[in-house]
Amino acid sequence: MIIVVNTKCSKYEIDKLINHINSKGVSTNLVQGESQSVIGLIGDTTKIDSDDLLALPCVEKVLKVQEPFKKANRLFKPDDTIVDVLGNKVGGGHIGIMAGPCSVESETQIIEIAQKVKASGANFLRGGAFKPRTSPYSFQGLESQGLELLKLAKNETGLPIVTELMSTDYIDKFVEDVDVIQIGARNMQNFDLLKQIGKTNKPILLKRGLSATIEEWIMSAEYIMAGGNENIILCERGIRTFETYTRNTLDLSAIPIVKRLSHLPVIVDPSHSAGDWRLVEPLAKAAIIAGADGLMIEVHNDPQHALCDGKQSIKPEKFDEIMKKVKILSEIEGKSI
Amino acid sequence: MIIVVNTKCSKYEIDKLINHINSKGVSTNLVQGESQSVIGLIGDTTKIDSDDLLALPCVEKVLKVQEPFKKANRLFKPDDTIVDVLGNKVGGGHIGIMAGPCSVESETQIIEIAQKVKASGANFLRGGAFKPRTSPYSFQGLESQGLELLKLAKNETGLPIVTELMSTDYIDKFVEDVDVIQIGARNMQNFDLLKQIGKTNKPILLKRGLSATIEEWIMSAEYIMAGGNENIILCERGIRTFETYTRNTLDLSAIPIVKRLSHLPVIVDPSHSAGDWRLVEPLAKAAIIAGADGLMIEVHNDPQHALCDGKQSIKPEKFDEIMKKVKILSEIEGKSI
Amino acid sequence: MIIVVNTKCSKYEIDKLINHINSKGVSTNLVQGESQSVIGLIGDTTKIDSDDLLALPCVEKVLKVQEPFKKANRLFKPDDTIVDVLGNKVGGGHIGIMAGPCSVESETQIIEIAQKVKASGANFLRGGAFKPRTSPYSFQGLESQGLELLKLAKNETGLPIVTELMSTDYIDKFVEDVDVIQIGARNMQNFDLLKQIGKTNKPILLKRGLSATIEEWIMSAEYIMAGGNENIILCERGIRTFETYTRNTLDLSAIPIVKRLSHLPVIVDPSHSAGDWRLVEPLAKAAIIAGADGLMIEVHNDPQHALCDGKQSIKPEKFDEIMKKVKILSEIEGKSI
Amino acid sequence: MIIVVNTKCSKYEIDKLINHINSKGVSTNLVQGESQSVIGLIGDTTKIDSDDLLALPCVEKVLKVQEPFKKANRLFKPDDTIVDVLGNKVGGGHIGIMAGPCSVESETQIIEIAQKVKASGANFLRGGAFKPRTSPYSFQGLESQGLELLKLAKNETGLPIVTELMSTDYIDKFVEDVDVIQIGARNMQNFDLLKQIGKTNKPILLKRGLSATIEEWIMSAEYIMAGGNENIILCERGIRTFETYTRNTLDLSAIPIVKRLSHLPVIVDPSHSAGDWRLVEPLAKAAIIAGADGLMIEVHNDPQHALCDGKQSIKPEKFDEIMKKVKILSEIEGKSI
C-alpha cells in the first residue's frame, strides 16, 4: 500500500504518521516529491484496512499495490483449481455444462428435461427449488419438495444436482441432497451464508453480484475459502448497467481477468444475464471462446408455461443445437466437456 | 399491463394469446395500430408476472402500467406512515436522527458517544455489533457482546438502538434487545431474511441495495409488509456508479420519488454513501431540504483509531455543529426532530 | 405509443387530452382499467415526442411500442446492408478487419504496420491522425501530416483508410483523402457533425458512446441516414460501468440485438474497450462468434514506444496469430473475410 | 505517479525501466517490498501519460498521486474564481440563477418569460436556439432566429443570455451575440469545440457529460483554460445510472468535491437531471444547501405546449415560489444572489 500525504502536513506530523504505521509491524519508506510526498508500506499489509488508514491525519489517499485476496490468488497458487463433482470436472481444461429449468415444477418435467439435456451433453442438472423473486407475490419455488424431485432426476440420469441455497436454515439438507450449492447474485455478499458454507466441503457455485466488482466477487470466494472450503466455481451472470435491451450486461472481459487473477474456475450464465432466449446461443458460444470453464443454461420443455423466467429458457432441441457448436468451440480451445 | 404484439403474428395466433390471458381471469382489449398491435390487460394484474408473459408466442414486449407494490403504495394508503419507536417518531413531519459509531468497540466508547449525540439532538443510537465486511480478514464486530454494550448505552441515555441484523439465527435476540432492526444494503434482496423479519413486529430500517432500483427497493419493503410487519423506514445510502471520488453516488432524487410512490418514511445515510467525512455535512443538509424524514450519521469520538470506517466518521463536535444546521432546515421544511 | 392516464383525472380532462392528441393527426383508443386507464395512439407517431406528451395534464407515463428509428430499422428493410469500400465489404456475411496503430507516427511506422496487417489478412488500415485525448497536454496526433502518411501507406498496400474525424472543418479533406470516416465515441451525439457527414457519400464508422444505449446509438446512425448517407458501419467499443479492471465493459450482447433491430453492419473494437492488450485475443474471438461483422484492432510494431495507448496495442506477430483463429471462427459462422 | 512493478521482472529489467523513465527528465525512487516493488516518480509528471507507462515492460499498474489538471486545480490557485458577466457574478459567494425555456419559440414567449424570471430574481436568461435532440425528426430549435429573439429579450430585461453552442461554425456569432456560451453534456469531450472556445474570452458554462467522471469534467475545463480562457462555470446535470424513475441521477456529492479540487464555480441543473418538473424544487434547494454557486432552471409559461422538454419545465409562478426558498437558503449559506 502507498499513502499519498496531504500537502498541508508538516514534517513533524508526517513523522508521527510514520511512527503510527510502524507500530503496526509494517515498515515504511518515505518518498518526497516536489509538491507531494508518498509513504510506501513494506511487509504484510493484508491486515491493514485501507479505509482505516484514510481516517489518519495527513493521509490524503491510499493506493493499493496488491490484490486483497490470498487463497483465491493465482500468485500464490499458479495451477488451475479443478472442481470435481462425482467425476465431472470443471476447470483446468474441463468444461462443465449445467442445464435445466429455472424452477423444478413436477416429476415428469424435471426428469424429462434431465434426460434430454444429458443426451445433448450436459454434465450437471440445474433446477431451482428455492427461488429468489423480486415480488413476494411471485411463485417462490417448490422448496423442499423441489429438492426431492431433483434427487429423482439425479437417480434417473446420474447427473449431479446444482441448486440455489438462500437460507442458512437449509445448509444441512443441501449438504446431504445437493452436489453443487449455488449462491445467487443477490446473496454474493450475504457474509453469514458465505461463512457457513465455508465450513462445509460441498462444491460451491458463486454467482457474481449485480453490481459487484471482480475484486469483490473474488473476495466473496475468499470468505468461503477462509472457512476451509476451496471447491469454488465462479459464475459470471451479467452486471447492472444503464442498457435496457438486456436484463443485465454480460461482462465477458471478466473471464480472462478472473483467470489471470485467480486459479478458480469460472463459468458463464447467458440465460440470466440477457434475460432473452434469443441471446443464449451467441453469448454461450462467445463465453466458451473467451475462455470460460463452462456454462449454465436454462432449458425448459415448455417455456411458454414455465412457472418462472420462461422468456429466457430455450427448448431441449435448441439446447442440443447449441451444444453441438459448443463442443466444436471447446475443442478449438483445447478443452473437453 | 400492456402487451406489444409481434408484427409477424397472424390473427389466429393473436386470438389464441388473448384466450390464454383471459383464462387467467384477466380481461383484455386489443388495439390494432397500423404496423403494430397491442393488447391491454384489464383487472388485477398483480398476480401476473411480466416475465412469464414474455415467454408466450407473439409477445414482443410487456409494458407495465402500474407499480408492482400494493401495501407500500401511496395510491392505496395516501397518508404518511409514522414509525414510532419508544415515542421517537419518524415520518409524517417527524425527523429521526440516528447517530453513533460504525462499530461498537467498548463500554466507554459507546456510552460516551451516545451521551454526546443525545446532547446534540440525536434521538436514536446507531452502532454496529455484527459488521458486513468485504474482506474475511477485517474486523467483523464485537457481535453479541456488542449488543450488550448497546443495551448499556440505551440504559444510560434512553436512546433506542438501531443495529444491523445479518443472520436469521439472531432474529429472536434482536427482537428482544434491539429497537430498530437494520437490514443492510448487501442484504436488501436476502429474501429469506426479509420474510422472517416480516413475521416480527419490530421496526425495520431497510437500506437501499448498491444497485437496486427504487422499484426493487420498495418491493423489498413489500416483502416485509406481506409478512405483516408494516413498520418500515427506508434508507437511501448511495448507489454504485462509475464515479470514483465517492464510494457511492448518493441519489437524493430518490427522496421525493419514494415519497410520491409510497407512504413509508425515508431517511438518508450521508456517511456510507460518500465514504468521506468531509461530505457528511453538505449531504446531510441537502437530504433534509430535499424532504428526507431523517438521517443516519456515523459519529466516533476518535475516528483515527476507529476499528472500521474511520474515514467517514465525524467527531461529536462536528456532529453538534451539523445538528444546529439540520434543526434550522427541518423547521424551514415544517418538520420537528 | 401508449399513455398511462393519471388516476386523479376526471372523464372531462381525459376527453380534453384525447382531443388534443387527435388534433395532431393521430387516432386514439381509450382502454379503461379498474384502477388505471390507458390511451393507445394509432397511426404515425414518429413525429410525436414522448417527452412532449409527458408535459400534458393527466399524462402519468408514456410507454413506447415501437423503436423510434425508421431508416435504420430492420422492420422496414429486412436485408442486411453491405457497406462496400473499394471492393472490401462489411456486413451480409462479409467480415471487415481494420487494423493499425492508435496514432500514425512516421512513414516507416505506418507503412511497416500496414504491410504486416495486410499480410495477416486485414482488409482496412486504421490509424489516428487527429486524436481525442482526455488531457490537453497529451499528444494530439500528427493531424494533416498524419493523413498524408496514411495515404502513402494506402498507396503501398491498397488498404482503404479508416481514420477519425473530430471537426467539421476537415470534412472536405476527409471526403477526399479517407475511405471510411470514423466518428468516435465522444462525438456519437455531436449532432452537428452527424448532420454534416450525412450529406456526404462516404462510408461512416460510428462508434457507440461510452454511455449510449443501443437505441441512442442507432438514433445517431439515423441522423446520418436522414441526411442521405446510408453507408454506416456501427462499432461497439465498450460502455462505462463501475468495473475498473477494464477501461470499459465490452457489451457483446449488443451485437445480436443490433442485428435484430437494424440492417446495418456492426463490428467490435476489443482494443479500446478493454484497454489491455492481454484481452484483445479472447474478446476479438468472442465478438466474431457472437455475430460481429468485423473487428477494429490496434496493432503497433513497437507498443512500448507508441505515442499513445501502447498498453492496448498488440504486435504484428500477435495479430497474425489472432487472425488465424478469427478466420477459423468466421468460417464456422459461415462468413468470409 | 507510482509504478507497481510486475513480480516476474528481474533486477536487470527493472533497472532498464528506471533508466527509461529517468531519460524523460523525471527522477525515480525504487521501493522494494517483500513480494512487490514500486517505483515512485518525482518531478513534473504532467507530461507523462499513465497509459503510455502501462505499455512498458515490467509495469503492472500505474497509480496516480496527483490530479492531472493544473490551471483548474485549487492547489495552485486557492481562491475561488468569480465569473463576472455584465456585473452578474457567479462563484465566491455569488449565486447565479439562470432561468428560461428549453427552446426559444417566439418573441412574446421569450420576452414574457424573461420578464417573469427576472421579477422573481433570476440574473441570467437561458434559452435554447440550437437544440441537441436524440432524434433527427424532433424540433431542432429556431437556430439563428432564436438568437435574435434572445437578444430582444435581453434588450427588454437586461438579463445576460446563456445559450448552447453546438458547432464551431457559429463561434463568431456566439461571441458577438451571447453572454455565456453553454457547452452541452453531449459535447463535453468534443475537444475541437473546447479548443476553439478556449481561444475566445467569453464566459463558458461547461455541463458535465452523462458518463463523465469528475476528473474528466475538470479536464475538459482544463482544455478551455489551456487555450487561455479561464472564465468557466461548471454545471452538474446528472449522470447516467441504472435508475429509470429519473432521466439521470443528479450527483450532488460532486458539488463539495469540485469545490475542494478546483477554484472554478459550479452550478446545478435540476431540470435536465431529473427530467420531471416535480423534482425541480427539492433538487434546486438541495443544490444550494450543498454549496452550489447557482442554478439553471427551465421555466416555461405554457409547459404543456412547449416545443421541447415540457415535462421538466415549471411555470413562472412555481419558479417564483422556489426562488423565495432559494433566497433563504442562500442566506443561510452566507451567499448572495
Coordinates of N, CA and C in Angstrom, one line a residue, chain A residues 20 46 49 51-52 54-57 60 68 70-71 132-138 140 143 166-169 186-187 189-192 195-196 210-213 216 219-220 222-223 226 240 247 278 303-311, chain B residues 20 46 49 51-52 54-57 60 68 70-71 132-138 140 143 166-169 186-187 189-192 195-196 210-213 216 219-220 222-223 226 240 247 278 303-311:
Chain A
H20 N 3.3 5.8 13.7 CA 2.0 5.1 13.9 C 1.9 3.8 13.1
T46 N -1.8 -7.2 4.5 CA -3.2 -7.7 4.3 C -4.0 -7.4 5.6
D49 N -6.4 -2.2 6.9 CA -7.5 -1.9 6.1 C -7.3 -0.5 5.5
D51 N -9.3 1.6 4.4 CA -10.2 2.6 4.9 C -9.8 3.1 6.3
D52 N -9.2 2.3 7.1 CA -8.7 2.8 8.4 C -7.6 3.8 8.2
L54 N -7.2 5.8 5.9 CA -7.8 7.1 5.4 C -8.3 8.0 6.5
A55 N -8.5 7.4 7.7 CA -9.0 8.2 8.8 C -7.9 8.9 9.5
L56 N -6.6 8.5 9.3 CA -5.5 9.1 10.0 C -5.2 10.5 9.4
P57 N -4.7 11.4 10.3 CA -4.4 12.7 9.8 C -3.2 12.6 8.8
E60 N -4.0 11.6 2.5 CA -4.9 12.1 1.5 C -5.6 11.0 0.7
P68 N -6.3 -7.8 -2.7 CA -6.5 -8.1 -1.3 C -6.9 -9.6 -1.0
K70 N -6.0 -13.7 -0.9 CA -4.8 -14.6 -0.8 C -5.0 -16.0 -1.3
K71 N -6.0 -16.7 -0.7 CA -6.2 -18.1 -1.0 C -6.7 -18.2 -2.5
P132 N -35.3 -17.0 -5.6 CA -35.3 -15.6 -5.2 C -36.2 -14.8 -6.2
R133 N -37.3 -14.2 -5.8 CA -38.1 -13.5 -6.7 C -38.3 -12.0 -6.2
T134 N -38.2 -11.1 -7.1 CA -38.3 -9.7 -6.7 C -39.6 -9.4 -5.9
S135 N -40.7 -10.1 -6.4 CA -42.0 -9.8 -5.7 C -42.4 -10.9 -4.8
P136 N -42.9 -10.6 -3.6 CA -43.4 -11.6 -2.7 C -44.6 -12.3 -3.2
Y137 N -45.2 -11.8 -4.2 CA -46.4 -12.4 -4.8 C -46.1 -13.4 -5.9
S138 N -44.9 -13.5 -6.3 CA -44.5 -14.4 -7.4 C -44.2 -15.8 -6.8
Q140 N -42.6 -18.9 -5.5 CA -41.3 -18.9 -4.8 C -40.6 -20.3 -4.9
E143 N -39.7 -25.5 -3.2 CA -38.9 -25.6 -1.9 C -38.5 -27.1 -1.7
M166 N -30.7 -20.4 -0.3 CA -31.0 -19.0 0.1 C -31.0 -18.7 1.6
S167 N -30.9 -19.8 2.4 CA -31.1 -19.7 3.8 C -30.2 -20.6 4.5
T168 N -29.5 -20.1 5.6 CA -28.7 -21.0 6.4 C -29.5 -22.1 7.0
D169 N -30.8 -21.9 7.2 CA -31.6 -23.0 7.8 C -31.5 -24.3 7.0
R186 N -27.8 -12.2 -5.6 CA -28.3 -11.3 -4.6 C -27.7 -11.7 -3.2
N187 N -27.2 -12.9 -3.1 CA -26.6 -13.3 -1.8 C -25.0 -13.3 -1.9
Q189 N -22.9 -11.2 -1.2 CA -22.3 -10.6 -0.1 C -23.2 -10.8 1.2
N190 N -23.9 -11.9 1.2 CA -24.6 -12.4 2.4 C -23.5 -13.1 3.2
F191 N -22.7 -12.4 3.9 CA -21.5 -12.9 4.5 C -21.7 -14.0 5.5
D192 N -22.9 -14.0 6.2 CA -23.2 -15.0 7.1 C -23.4 -16.4 6.4
K195 N -19.9 -17.6 5.2 CA -19.1 -18.2 6.3 C -19.6 -19.6 6.6
Q196 N -20.9 -19.8 6.6 CA -21.4 -21.1 7.0 C -21.1 -22.2 5.9
L210 N -24.9 -8.4 -8.9 CA -25.3 -7.5 -10.0 C -24.5 -6.2 -10.1
S211 N -23.9 -5.8 -8.9 CA -23.1 -4.6 -9.0 C -21.8 -4.9 -8.3
A212 N -21.3 -6.1 -8.4 CA -20.1 -6.5 -7.7 C -18.9 -6.3 -8.7
T213 N -17.8 -5.7 -8.2 CA -16.6 -5.6 -9.0 C -16.0 -7.0 -9.0
E216 N -14.5 -7.7 -5.6 CA -15.4 -8.0 -4.5 C -15.9 -9.5 -4.7
M219 N -13.3 -11.7 -3.5 CA -13.3 -11.6 -2.1 C -14.4 -12.4 -1.4
S220 N -15.5 -12.5 -2.1 CA -16.6 -13.4 -1.5 C -16.1 -14.9 -1.6
E222 N -13.1 -15.7 -1.4 CA -12.1 -15.8 -0.3 C -12.8 -16.0 1.1
Y223 N -14.0 -15.4 1.3 CA -14.7 -15.7 2.5 C -15.0 -17.2 2.7
A226 N -11.7 -19.0 3.3 CA -11.1 -18.7 4.6 C -11.7 -19.7 5.6
R240 N -25.2 -4.9 -13.7 CA -26.2 -3.9 -13.9 C -25.6 -2.7 -14.6
R247 N -31.5 -7.7 -19.7 CA -31.8 -7.6 -18.3 C -30.5 -7.1 -17.6
R278 N -33.3 -15.5 -27.1 CA -32.6 -15.3 -28.4 C -31.2 -15.0 -28.3
P303 N -41.4 -23.7 -22.5 CA -41.1 -22.3 -21.9 C -42.3 -21.5 -21.7
Q304 N -43.3 -21.6 -22.6 CA -44.4 -20.7 -22.5 C -45.3 -21.0 -21.3
H305 N -45.2 -22.2 -20.7 CA -45.9 -22.4 -19.5 C -45.0 -22.6 -18.3
A306 N -43.8 -22.2 -18.4 CA -42.8 -22.3 -17.3 C -43.3 -21.4 -16.2
L307 N -43.1 -21.8 -14.9 CA -43.6 -21.0 -13.8 C -42.7 -19.8 -13.5
C308 N -41.5 -19.8 -14.1 CA -40.7 -18.6 -14.0 C -39.8 -18.5 -15.1
D309 N -39.4 -17.2 -15.5 CA -38.3 -17.0 -16.4 C -38.4 -17.7 -17.8
G310 N -39.7 -17.9 -18.2 CA -39.8 -18.6 -19.5 C -39.2 -17.9 -20.6
K311 N -39.1 -16.6 -20.5 CA -38.6 -15.7 -21.6 C -37.2 -16.1 -22.0
Chain B
H20 N -55.7 -17.2 -24.0 CA -54.8 -17.7 -22.9 C -54.8 -16.7 -21.7
T46 N -51.7 -8.0 -10.6 CA -50.5 -8.2 -9.7 C -50.1 -9.7 -9.7
D49 N -47.0 -12.3 -13.8 CA -45.6 -11.9 -13.9 C -45.2 -11.5 -15.3
D51 N -42.5 -11.3 -16.8 CA -41.5 -12.2 -17.4 C -42.2 -13.4 -18.0
D52 N -43.2 -13.9 -17.3 CA -43.9 -15.1 -17.8 C -44.6 -14.8 -19.1
L54 N -43.7 -12.8 -21.3 CA -42.7 -12.6 -22.4 C -42.3 -14.0 -23.0
A55 N -42.6 -15.0 -22.3 CA -42.3 -16.4 -22.9 C -43.4 -16.8 -23.8
L56 N -44.5 -16.1 -23.8 CA -45.6 -16.6 -24.7 C -45.4 -16.2 -26.2
P57 N -45.9 -17.0 -27.1 CA -45.7 -16.7 -28.5 C -46.4 -15.4 -28.8
E60 N -44.1 -9.5 -27.9 CA -42.8 -8.8 -28.3 C -42.2 -8.1 -27.1
P68 N -45.6 -2.4 -9.1 CA -46.0 -3.7 -8.7 C -46.2 -3.9 -7.2
K70 N -48.1 -3.1 -3.5 CA -49.5 -2.8 -3.1 C -49.5 -2.1 -1.7
K71 N -49.0 -2.9 -0.7 CA -49.1 -2.4 0.7 C -48.2 -1.2 0.9
P132 N -20.9 -6.2 8.3 CA -20.6 -6.8 7.0 C -19.3 -6.2 6.4
R133 N -18.3 -7.0 6.2 CA -17.0 -6.5 5.7 C -16.7 -7.2 4.4
T134 N -16.1 -6.5 3.5 CA -15.8 -7.1 2.2 C -14.7 -8.2 2.3
S135 N -13.8 -8.0 3.3 CA -12.8 -9.0 3.5 C -13.0 -9.9 4.7
P136 N -12.8 -11.2 4.6 CA -12.9 -12.0 5.8 C -11.9 -11.7 6.8
Y137 N -10.8 -11.0 6.4 CA -9.7 -10.7 7.4 C -9.9 -9.4 8.1
S138 N -11.0 -8.7 7.8 CA -11.2 -7.4 8.5 C -12.0 -7.7 9.8
Q140 N -14.8 -8.1 12.3 CA -16.2 -8.4 12.0 C -17.2 -7.9 13.1
E143 N -20.0 -8.5 17.8 CA -21.1 -9.5 17.8 C -22.0 -9.4 19.0
M166 N -27.6 -9.6 10.4 CA -27.1 -10.2 9.1 C -27.5 -11.6 9.0
S167 N -28.1 -12.2 10.0 CA -28.3 -13.6 10.0 C -29.7 -13.9 10.7
T168 N -30.4 -14.8 10.1 CA -31.7 -15.2 10.7 C -31.5 -15.9 12.0
D169 N -30.3 -16.4 12.3 CA -30.0 -17.1 13.5 C -30.2 -16.2 14.7
R186 N -26.4 -4.8 1.4 CA -26.0 -6.1 0.8 C -27.0 -7.2 1.0
N187 N -27.9 -7.0 2.0 CA -29.0 -8.0 2.3 C -30.4 -7.5 1.8
Q189 N -31.9 -7.8 -0.8 CA -32.6 -8.9 -1.5 C -32.3 -10.2 -1.0
N190 N -32.0 -10.3 0.3 CA -31.8 -11.6 1.0 C -33.3 -11.9 1.5
F191 N -34.0 -12.5 0.5 CA -35.4 -12.7 0.7 C -35.8 -13.5 1.9
D192 N -35.0 -14.5 2.2 CA -35.2 -15.3 3.4 C -35.2 -14.4 4.7
K195 N -38.4 -12.2 4.7 CA -39.6 -12.9 5.1 C -39.7 -13.1 6.6
Q196 N -38.5 -13.5 7.2 CA -38.5 -13.8 8.6 C -38.7 -12.6 9.4
L210 N -26.9 -1.5 -3.3 CA -26.0 -0.7 -4.1 C -26.4 -0.6 -5.5
S211 N -27.1 -1.6 -6.0 CA -27.6 -1.4 -7.4 C -29.0 -1.7 -7.6
A212 N -29.8 -1.3 -6.5 CA -31.2 -1.6 -6.5 C -31.9 -0.4 -7.1
T213 N -32.9 -0.6 -8.0 CA -33.7 0.4 -8.5 C -34.7 0.8 -7.3
E216 N -37.3 -1.9 -7.0 CA -36.8 -3.1 -6.3 C -36.7 -2.9 -4.8
M219 N -40.1 -2.9 -3.4 CA -40.6 -4.3 -3.4 C -40.0 -5.1 -2.3
S220 N -38.8 -4.8 -1.8 CA -38.2 -5.5 -0.7 C -39.0 -5.1 0.6
E222 N -42.1 -4.4 0.5 CA -43.3 -5.1 0.3 C -43.2 -6.5 0.8
Y223 N -42.0 -7.1 0.6 CA -41.8 -8.5 1.2 C -42.0 -8.5 2.7
A226 N -45.7 -7.9 3.4 CA -46.5 -9.0 3.1 C -46.6 -10.0 4.2
R240 N -24.3 2.4 -6.8 CA -23.0 2.3 -7.4 C -23.0 2.9 -8.8
R247 N -17.5 6.9 -2.6 CA -17.6 5.4 -2.5 C -18.9 5.0 -3.3
R278 N -15.8 14.6 5.0 CA -15.9 16.0 4.6 C -17.2 16.2 3.8
P303 N -12.1 9.1 15.5 CA -12.1 8.4 14.2 C -10.8 7.8 13.8
Q304 N -9.7 8.4 14.2 CA -8.4 7.9 13.7 C -8.1 6.5 14.2
H305 N -8.7 6.2 15.4 CA -8.5 4.8 15.9 C -9.7 4.0 15.8
A306 N -10.7 4.4 15.1 CA -11.9 3.6 14.9 C -11.5 2.2 14.3
L307 N -12.2 1.2 14.7 CA -11.9 -0.2 14.2 C -12.5 -0.4 12.8
C308 N -13.4 0.5 12.4 CA -13.8 0.5 11.0 C -14.3 1.8 10.5
D309 N -14.2 2.1 9.2 CA -14.8 3.2 8.6 C -14.5 4.5 9.2
G310 N -13.3 4.7 9.8 CA -13.0 5.9 10.4 C -13.0 7.1 9.5
K311 N -12.7 6.8 8.2 CA -12.6 7.8 7.2 C -13.9 8.6 7.1

